[in-house]
Coordinates of C-alpha atoms and ligand atoms in Angstrom, one line a residue:
M1 CA 54.8 -7.2 -5.2
V2 CA 55.3 -10.5 -3.6
R3 CA 55.8 -12.9 -6.4
A4 CA 59.2 -14.2 -7.1
D5 CA 58.9 -13.7 -10.8
S6 CA 58.1 -10.1 -10.4
S7 CA 58.1 -7.6 -13.1
R8 CA 55.9 -5.5 -10.8
T9 CA 56.8 -2.0 -10.1
K10 CA 55.0 0.8 -8.4
T11 CA 55.1 3.2 -11.2
G12 CA 53.2 3.4 -14.4
Q13 CA 56.3 4.6 -16.2
G14 CA 56.9 3.0 -19.6
A15 CA 53.8 0.9 -19.3
P16 CA 50.2 1.3 -20.3
V17 CA 48.0 2.8 -17.7
R18 CA 44.4 2.1 -18.2
S19 CA 41.8 4.5 -16.8
T20 CA 39.2 3.0 -14.5
A21 CA 35.9 4.1 -13.2
E22 CA 37.8 6.5 -11.0
P23 CA 40.0 9.3 -12.4
V24 CA 43.6 8.6 -13.0
V25 CA 45.4 11.1 -10.8
A26 CA 49.0 9.9 -10.4
V27 CA 51.6 11.1 -12.8
T28 CA 55.2 10.1 -11.8
G29 CA 58.7 10.8 -12.8
G30 CA 60.6 13.8 -14.2
S31 CA 60.2 17.4 -13.6
F32 CA 57.0 18.9 -14.9
G33 CA 57.8 22.4 -16.2
D34 CA 56.5 25.1 -14.0
N35 CA 56.9 23.7 -10.5
R36 CA 55.8 26.9 -8.9
T37 CA 52.2 25.9 -9.4
M38 CA 52.7 22.4 -8.0
L39 CA 50.7 21.6 -4.9
S40 CA 52.0 19.4 -2.1
V41 CA 50.0 16.2 -1.8
F42 CA 50.0 13.6 1.0
S43 CA 47.9 10.5 0.4
S44 CA 47.2 7.6 2.7
P45 CA 44.6 5.0 3.7
S46 CA 41.7 6.4 5.8
R47 CA 42.7 4.1 8.6
Y48 CA 45.6 1.8 9.4
T49 CA 45.1 -0.9 12.1
Q50 CA 47.8 -3.3 13.2
G51 CA 48.4 -5.8 15.9
R52 CA 48.2 -9.4 17.2
N53 CA 44.9 -10.9 16.3
A54 CA 43.7 -7.6 14.7
T55 CA 41.4 -9.7 12.4
A56 CA 39.1 -10.2 15.5
S57 CA 38.4 -6.5 15.2
L58 CA 37.9 -6.3 11.5
A59 CA 34.1 -5.9 11.4
R60 CA 34.2 -3.4 14.2
E61 CA 36.9 -1.3 12.5
M62 CA 34.8 -1.4 9.3
K63 CA 31.8 -0.2 11.2
T64 CA 33.8 2.7 12.7
L65 CA 34.5 3.8 9.2
G66 CA 30.9 3.6 8.1
L67 CA 31.5 0.6 5.9
Y68 CA 28.4 -1.5 5.7
P69 CA 27.5 -5.1 4.9
P70 CA 27.3 -7.3 3.0
A71 CA 31.0 -7.7 2.5
L72 CA 32.7 -9.8 -0.1
I73 CA 36.1 -11.2 1.1
V74 CA 38.5 -12.0 -1.7
A75 CA 40.8 -14.5 0.0
G76 CA 44.1 -16.2 -0.7
G77 CA 44.6 -19.8 0.4
S78 CA 46.5 -19.1 3.6
A79 CA 44.1 -16.3 4.6
V80 CA 41.2 -18.8 4.3
R81 CA 43.2 -21.4 6.3
L82 CA 44.2 -19.0 9.1
L83 CA 41.3 -16.6 9.3
S84 CA 38.0 -18.3 8.3
Q85 CA 36.9 -18.9 11.9
V86 CA 37.9 -15.4 13.0
W87 CA 35.9 -13.9 10.2
E88 CA 32.9 -15.9 11.2
R89 CA 33.1 -14.5 14.8
T90 CA 33.9 -10.9 14.0
F91 CA 31.2 -10.5 11.3
A92 CA 28.6 -12.3 13.5
E93 CA 29.4 -10.0 16.4
A94 CA 28.9 -7.0 14.2
G95 CA 25.8 -8.4 12.5
F96 CA 27.6 -8.2 9.2
G97 CA 26.7 -10.5 6.3
Y98 CA 29.6 -11.6 4.2
S99 CA 30.7 -14.1 1.6
V100 CA 34.1 -15.4 0.5
H101 CA 35.5 -15.5 -3.0
A102 CA 38.5 -17.9 -3.2
F103 CA 41.2 -16.1 -5.1
G104 CA 42.0 -17.6 -8.5
G105 CA 45.8 -17.1 -8.2
E106 CA 46.4 -14.2 -10.6
C107 CA 45.4 -10.5 -10.7
S108 CA 44.1 -10.8 -14.3
F109 CA 41.2 -9.2 -16.2
A110 CA 39.3 -12.5 -15.9
E111 CA 39.8 -12.7 -12.1
I112 CA 38.9 -9.1 -11.6
E113 CA 35.7 -9.7 -13.5
R114 CA 35.0 -12.9 -11.5
V115 CA 35.3 -10.9 -8.3
S116 CA 33.2 -8.1 -9.7
A117 CA 30.5 -10.6 -10.7
S118 CA 30.6 -12.2 -7.3
A119 CA 30.3 -8.8 -5.6
R120 CA 27.3 -7.9 -7.8
H121 CA 25.7 -11.2 -7.2
S122 CA 26.1 -10.9 -3.4
L123 CA 25.1 -7.2 -3.5
A124 CA 28.3 -6.4 -1.7
K125 CA 28.7 -2.9 -0.3
V126 CA 32.4 -3.3 0.5
I127 CA 35.2 -5.6 -0.8
V128 CA 37.8 -7.0 1.6
G129 CA 41.1 -8.4 0.2
A130 CA 42.9 -10.8 2.5
G131 CA 46.2 -12.4 1.3
G132 CA 49.3 -11.5 -0.6
G133 CA 49.9 -8.6 -3.0
K134 CA 47.9 -10.1 -5.9
V135 CA 44.9 -10.7 -3.8
L136 CA 44.9 -7.1 -2.6
D137 CA 45.5 -5.8 -6.1
T138 CA 42.5 -7.8 -7.4
A139 CA 40.3 -6.6 -4.5
R140 CA 41.3 -2.9 -5.2
A141 CA 40.7 -3.3 -8.9
A142 CA 37.2 -4.9 -8.5
A143 CA 36.2 -2.4 -5.8
S144 CA 37.3 0.6 -8.0
G145 CA 35.4 -0.7 -11.0
L146 CA 32.3 -1.0 -8.9
G147 CA 32.7 2.2 -7.0
L148 CA 32.9 0.3 -3.7
P149 CA 35.1 1.0 -0.7
V150 CA 38.0 -1.5 -0.2
V151 CA 39.7 -3.0 2.9
N152 CA 43.2 -4.6 2.6
C153 CA 44.3 -7.3 5.0
P154 CA 47.8 -8.3 4.0
T155 CA 49.0 -11.7 5.2
V156 CA 52.6 -11.0 4.4
A157 CA 54.8 -7.9 5.0
S158 CA 56.8 -8.3 1.8
S159 CA 56.2 -5.0 0.2
D160 CA 54.7 -1.5 0.8
A161 CA 51.9 -2.0 -1.7
P162 CA 49.0 -2.6 0.8
C163 CA 48.5 1.1 1.6
S164 CA 48.8 2.3 -2.0
A165 CA 46.2 3.2 -4.6
L166 CA 47.3 1.1 -7.6
S167 CA 47.1 -2.5 -8.9
V168 CA 49.3 -4.4 -11.3
V169 CA 47.3 -6.5 -13.8
Y170 CA 48.7 -9.7 -15.4
T171 CA 47.5 -12.1 -18.0
E172 CA 46.1 -15.4 -16.8
E173 CA 49.6 -16.8 -17.5
G174 CA 51.2 -14.3 -15.2
V175 CA 52.7 -11.9 -17.8
F176 CA 52.6 -8.2 -16.9
Q177 CA 49.8 -6.4 -18.6
E178 CA 49.1 -2.9 -17.1
Y179 CA 49.0 -0.7 -14.1
R180 CA 45.8 0.7 -12.8
I181 CA 46.1 3.8 -10.6
Y182 CA 43.1 4.9 -8.5
G183 CA 41.9 8.1 -7.1
R184 CA 41.6 6.8 -3.6
N185 CA 43.8 4.8 -1.2
P186 CA 42.1 1.9 0.6
D187 CA 39.5 2.8 3.2
L188 CA 41.1 0.5 5.7
V189 CA 44.4 -1.4 5.9
L190 CA 44.3 -4.0 8.7
V191 CA 47.5 -6.0 9.5
D192 CA 47.2 -9.0 11.8
T193 CA 50.8 -9.5 13.1
E194 CA 49.8 -13.0 14.4
V195 CA 49.2 -13.9 10.7
I196 CA 52.3 -12.1 9.5
A197 CA 54.3 -14.2 12.0
Q198 CA 53.2 -17.3 10.2
S199 CA 54.7 -16.1 6.9
P200 CA 58.2 -17.1 5.5
P201 CA 61.1 -15.0 6.9
R202 CA 62.4 -14.4 3.4
L203 CA 59.2 -12.4 2.5
L204 CA 59.6 -10.2 5.6
V205 CA 63.2 -9.6 4.5
A206 CA 62.2 -8.8 1.0
G207 CA 59.8 -6.2 2.5
M208 CA 62.8 -4.7 4.3
G209 CA 64.5 -4.4 0.9
D210 CA 61.5 -2.5 -0.5
A211 CA 61.5 -0.3 2.6
L212 CA 65.2 0.3 2.5
A213 CA 64.8 2.2 -0.7
T214 CA 62.0 4.5 0.6
W215 CA 64.0 7.2 2.4
F216 CA 66.8 7.3 -0.3
E217 CA 64.3 7.8 -3.1
A218 CA 62.1 10.1 -1.0
K219 CA 65.0 12.4 -0.2
T220 CA 66.0 12.6 -3.8
C221 CA 62.5 13.4 -5.0
A222 CA 61.9 16.0 -2.2
A223 CA 65.2 17.7 -2.9
G224 CA 64.5 17.9 -6.6
R225 CA 60.9 18.9 -6.0
V226 CA 59.6 16.4 -8.5
R227 CA 56.1 15.0 -8.5
N228 CA 55.3 12.2 -6.1
M229 CA 53.0 9.2 -7.0
R230 CA 49.9 11.3 -6.5
G231 CA 51.0 14.1 -8.8
G232 CA 52.0 16.6 -6.2
A233 CA 55.1 17.7 -4.3
S234 CA 56.4 15.9 -1.3
T235 CA 55.7 17.1 2.3
G236 CA 57.8 17.3 5.4
S237 CA 55.5 14.7 6.8
A238 CA 56.1 12.2 4.1
L239 CA 59.9 12.7 4.3
A240 CA 59.9 12.3 8.1
L241 CA 57.9 9.1 7.8
A242 CA 60.4 7.8 5.2
E243 CA 63.3 8.6 7.5
L244 CA 61.6 6.9 10.4
C245 CA 61.1 3.9 8.1
Y246 CA 64.9 3.7 7.5
R247 CA 65.7 4.2 11.2
T248 CA 63.3 1.5 12.1
L249 CA 64.9 -1.0 9.7
L250 CA 68.3 -0.4 11.2
A251 CA 67.0 -0.6 14.8
D252 CA 64.6 -3.6 14.5
G253 CA 65.4 -5.5 11.3
V254 CA 67.5 -8.2 12.8
Q255 CA 65.4 -8.8 15.8
A256 CA 62.2 -8.8 13.8
R257 CA 63.6 -11.5 11.5
R258 CA 64.6 -13.6 14.4
A259 CA 61.1 -13.3 15.8
L260 CA 59.5 -14.3 12.6
E261 CA 61.7 -17.4 12.5
L262 CA 60.1 -18.4 15.8
K263 CA 56.7 -17.3 14.6
A264 CA 56.7 -15.0 17.5
V265 CA 55.0 -11.6 17.7
T266 CA 57.4 -9.2 19.5
P267 CA 57.5 -5.4 19.7
A268 CA 60.4 -5.4 17.3
L269 CA 58.4 -7.3 14.8
E270 CA 55.4 -5.0 15.3
R271 CA 57.6 -1.9 14.6
L272 CA 59.2 -3.6 11.6
V273 CA 55.9 -4.6 10.0
E274 CA 54.7 -1.1 10.4
A275 CA 57.9 0.2 8.7
N276 CA 57.5 -2.3 5.8
T277 CA 53.8 -1.7 5.3
L278 CA 52.8 1.8 6.5
L279 CA 55.9 4.0 6.7
S280 CA 57.3 2.7 3.5
G281 CA 54.0 2.9 1.7
L282 CA 53.3 6.5 2.8
G283 CA 56.9 7.4 2.1
F284 CA 57.0 6.2 -1.4
E285 CA 53.6 7.2 -2.5
S286 CA 53.7 10.7 -1.0
S287 CA 57.4 11.5 -1.8
G288 CA 58.2 9.5 -5.0
L289 CA 60.5 6.9 -6.4
A290 CA 64.0 7.5 -8.0
A291 CA 66.9 5.3 -9.1
A292 CA 66.5 2.2 -6.9
H293 CA 63.1 1.2 -8.3
A294 CA 64.1 2.0 -11.8
I295 CA 67.1 -0.3 -11.4
H296 CA 64.6 -2.9 -10.1
N297 CA 62.6 -2.5 -13.3
G298 CA 65.8 -2.9 -15.3
L299 CA 66.8 -6.1 -13.4
T300 CA 63.4 -7.7 -14.3
A301 CA 64.6 -7.7 -17.9
A302 CA 67.1 -10.4 -17.0
A303 CA 65.6 -13.8 -16.7
G304 CA 68.1 -14.8 -14.0
T305 CA 66.4 -12.4 -11.5
H306 CA 63.0 -13.9 -11.9
A307 CA 63.4 -16.2 -8.9
Y308 CA 64.0 -13.2 -6.6
F309 CA 61.4 -11.0 -4.9
H310 CA 60.6 -7.4 -5.7
G311 CA 62.2 -6.1 -2.5
E312 CA 65.4 -8.2 -3.0
K313 CA 66.0 -6.6 -6.4
V314 CA 65.1 -3.1 -5.0
A315 CA 67.7 -3.6 -2.3
F316 CA 70.4 -4.0 -5.0
G317 CA 68.9 -1.0 -6.7
V318 CA 69.6 1.0 -3.5
L319 CA 73.3 0.2 -3.9
V320 CA 73.3 1.4 -7.5
Q321 CA 71.6 4.6 -6.4
L322 CA 74.3 5.1 -3.7
V323 CA 76.9 4.8 -6.4
L324 CA 75.1 7.3 -8.7
E325 CA 74.6 9.8 -6.0
G326 CA 78.2 9.5 -4.7
Q327 CA 77.1 8.7 -1.1
S328 CA 79.6 8.8 1.7
R329 CA 81.6 5.8 3.0
E330 CA 79.7 6.0 6.2
R331 CA 76.4 5.6 4.5
W332 CA 77.8 2.6 2.5
R333 CA 78.9 0.9 5.6
E334 CA 75.5 1.4 7.2
V335 CA 73.5 0.1 4.3
L336 CA 75.8 -2.9 3.5
G337 CA 75.9 -3.7 7.2
F338 CA 72.2 -3.6 7.5
A339 CA 71.6 -5.6 4.3
T340 CA 73.9 -8.4 5.2
S341 CA 72.6 -8.5 8.8
V342 CA 69.1 -9.4 7.7
G343 CA 70.0 -11.4 4.6
L344 CA 69.3 -8.9 1.7
P345 CA 71.4 -9.3 -1.5
I346 CA 74.3 -7.0 -2.0
T347 CA 75.8 -8.5 -5.2
L348 CA 74.7 -9.4 -8.7
E349 CA 75.3 -13.1 -7.9
Q350 CA 72.9 -12.9 -5.0
I351 CA 70.1 -11.9 -7.4
G352 CA 70.8 -14.6 -9.9
L353 CA 73.2 -12.6 -12.1
R354 CA 76.5 -14.3 -11.7
D355 CA 78.8 -13.7 -14.7
L356 CA 76.4 -11.2 -16.2
P357 CA 77.1 -10.9 -20.0
R358 CA 77.8 -7.3 -21.2
E359 CA 74.7 -7.5 -23.5
S360 CA 72.5 -8.4 -20.6
L361 CA 74.0 -5.6 -18.5
E362 CA 73.2 -3.1 -21.3
Q363 CA 69.7 -4.4 -21.6
I364 CA 69.1 -3.9 -17.8
A365 CA 70.6 -0.4 -18.0
A366 CA 68.5 0.5 -21.1
R367 CA 65.3 -0.6 -19.3
A368 CA 66.2 1.2 -16.1
T369 CA 66.7 4.5 -18.1
A370 CA 63.7 4.2 -20.4
P371 CA 61.9 7.5 -21.0
G372 CA 59.7 8.4 -18.0
E373 CA 61.5 6.0 -15.6
T374 CA 61.8 7.3 -12.1
I375 CA 65.6 7.2 -12.4
H376 CA 65.2 10.6 -14.1
N377 CA 64.0 12.0 -10.8
E378 CA 67.7 12.0 -9.9
P379 CA 69.0 15.6 -10.0
F380 CA 71.6 14.9 -12.7
E381 CA 71.6 13.4 -16.2
V382 CA 71.4 9.6 -16.1
T383 CA 72.2 7.5 -19.2
S384 CA 72.3 3.8 -19.8
A385 CA 76.1 4.0 -19.9
T386 CA 76.4 5.6 -16.4
V387 CA 73.9 3.1 -15.1
A388 CA 75.8 0.1 -16.5
D389 CA 78.9 1.4 -14.8
A390 CA 77.1 2.0 -11.6
I391 CA 75.7 -1.5 -11.5
L392 CA 79.2 -2.9 -11.9
A393 CA 80.5 -0.6 -9.2
A394 CA 77.7 -1.5 -6.8
D395 CA 78.4 -5.2 -7.3
A396 CA 82.1 -4.6 -6.7
E397 CA 81.3 -2.8 -3.4
G398 CA 79.0 -5.6 -2.4
R399 CA 81.6 -8.2 -3.2
A400 CA 84.4 -6.3 -1.4
Y401 CA 82.1 -6.0 1.7
S402 CA 81.2 -9.7 1.6
S403 CA 84.9 -10.7 1.5
T404 CA 85.5 -8.9 4.8
L405 CA 82.8 -10.9 6.6
Ligands
LIG1 ZN1 58.8 -1.4 -4.2

């Protein structure tokens, strides 16, 4: 979920979902008839480890979980540059054999197969993904296909995908192809904040946009008792984590961004990275998605938005959800104040849609309200006409707020 040209979403709605070696368990969106029989499901990685220089503990953490060598590390360019020497030390200390597969640049069938072949060749017992979202997606896909455990080491905090149990697969040319949803979350998610601190501030801010949506969508799904991403009802725990996610953004977002601009690891950055990665990840997967992410999906239909990150488009989707749900002025001020303080977009122009033609608006609204989209988790009827109006109203709110700054 970190590419600028992102048609990625976190739901298989309206897109082909291919079954993998593991059973497909997640069904999202909509009410599913007899909710009295629906179980509550909370899903998470087996272990989440975060902190400055966490990579130095990677092999030890893996050993704790009973993950054994040899390991295959699927690594993006910056991961190789920043972490090669640390891997050498941590795996040597633990007596772990490992090899490195340089990521080919796209989470495609071909790359997943190359990683799988490399894992078979090296007799890997565990696959470690180290890099951005596509690297982690590829590692998860290959590991799932081979029935191996997987470790995710994100090098950016730009979305809440690292803790989740799905991959988005593209063609070699980068065109969206399908979602793969797995039965298990990663065995370990290890976040090295020293590495995150080297990433571009805009990516951290995009992650805040993704995380901004979590509580609003979670509340809507829990109140409507619709299915979460794992096919069950939400839990009080997931909802509490989603709310903590929101509170952490408000409390630490600005300071965390400043810290990242200095490439400094501070307590505020630590808390914010946890919110973007863990709290948001658990919140969305175990509570569900609603209007904000569906609006994101709609926005990807407009070419003008392709230069913007997933989380940036989701942030605007949050505003549209606030319109649809008739949220209070107080909430509007809070959300707009936060978004502008960290640099998230609040108008159509800020996501590349200045002077949006009516036809394009209708296209976005139609895509956002496609059958099975998570916008139908809202507790009222949503049509493409109401969404088109809500998009314009959200933009007007954003513009009005901007003019007061
Ligand atoms: Zn998202």
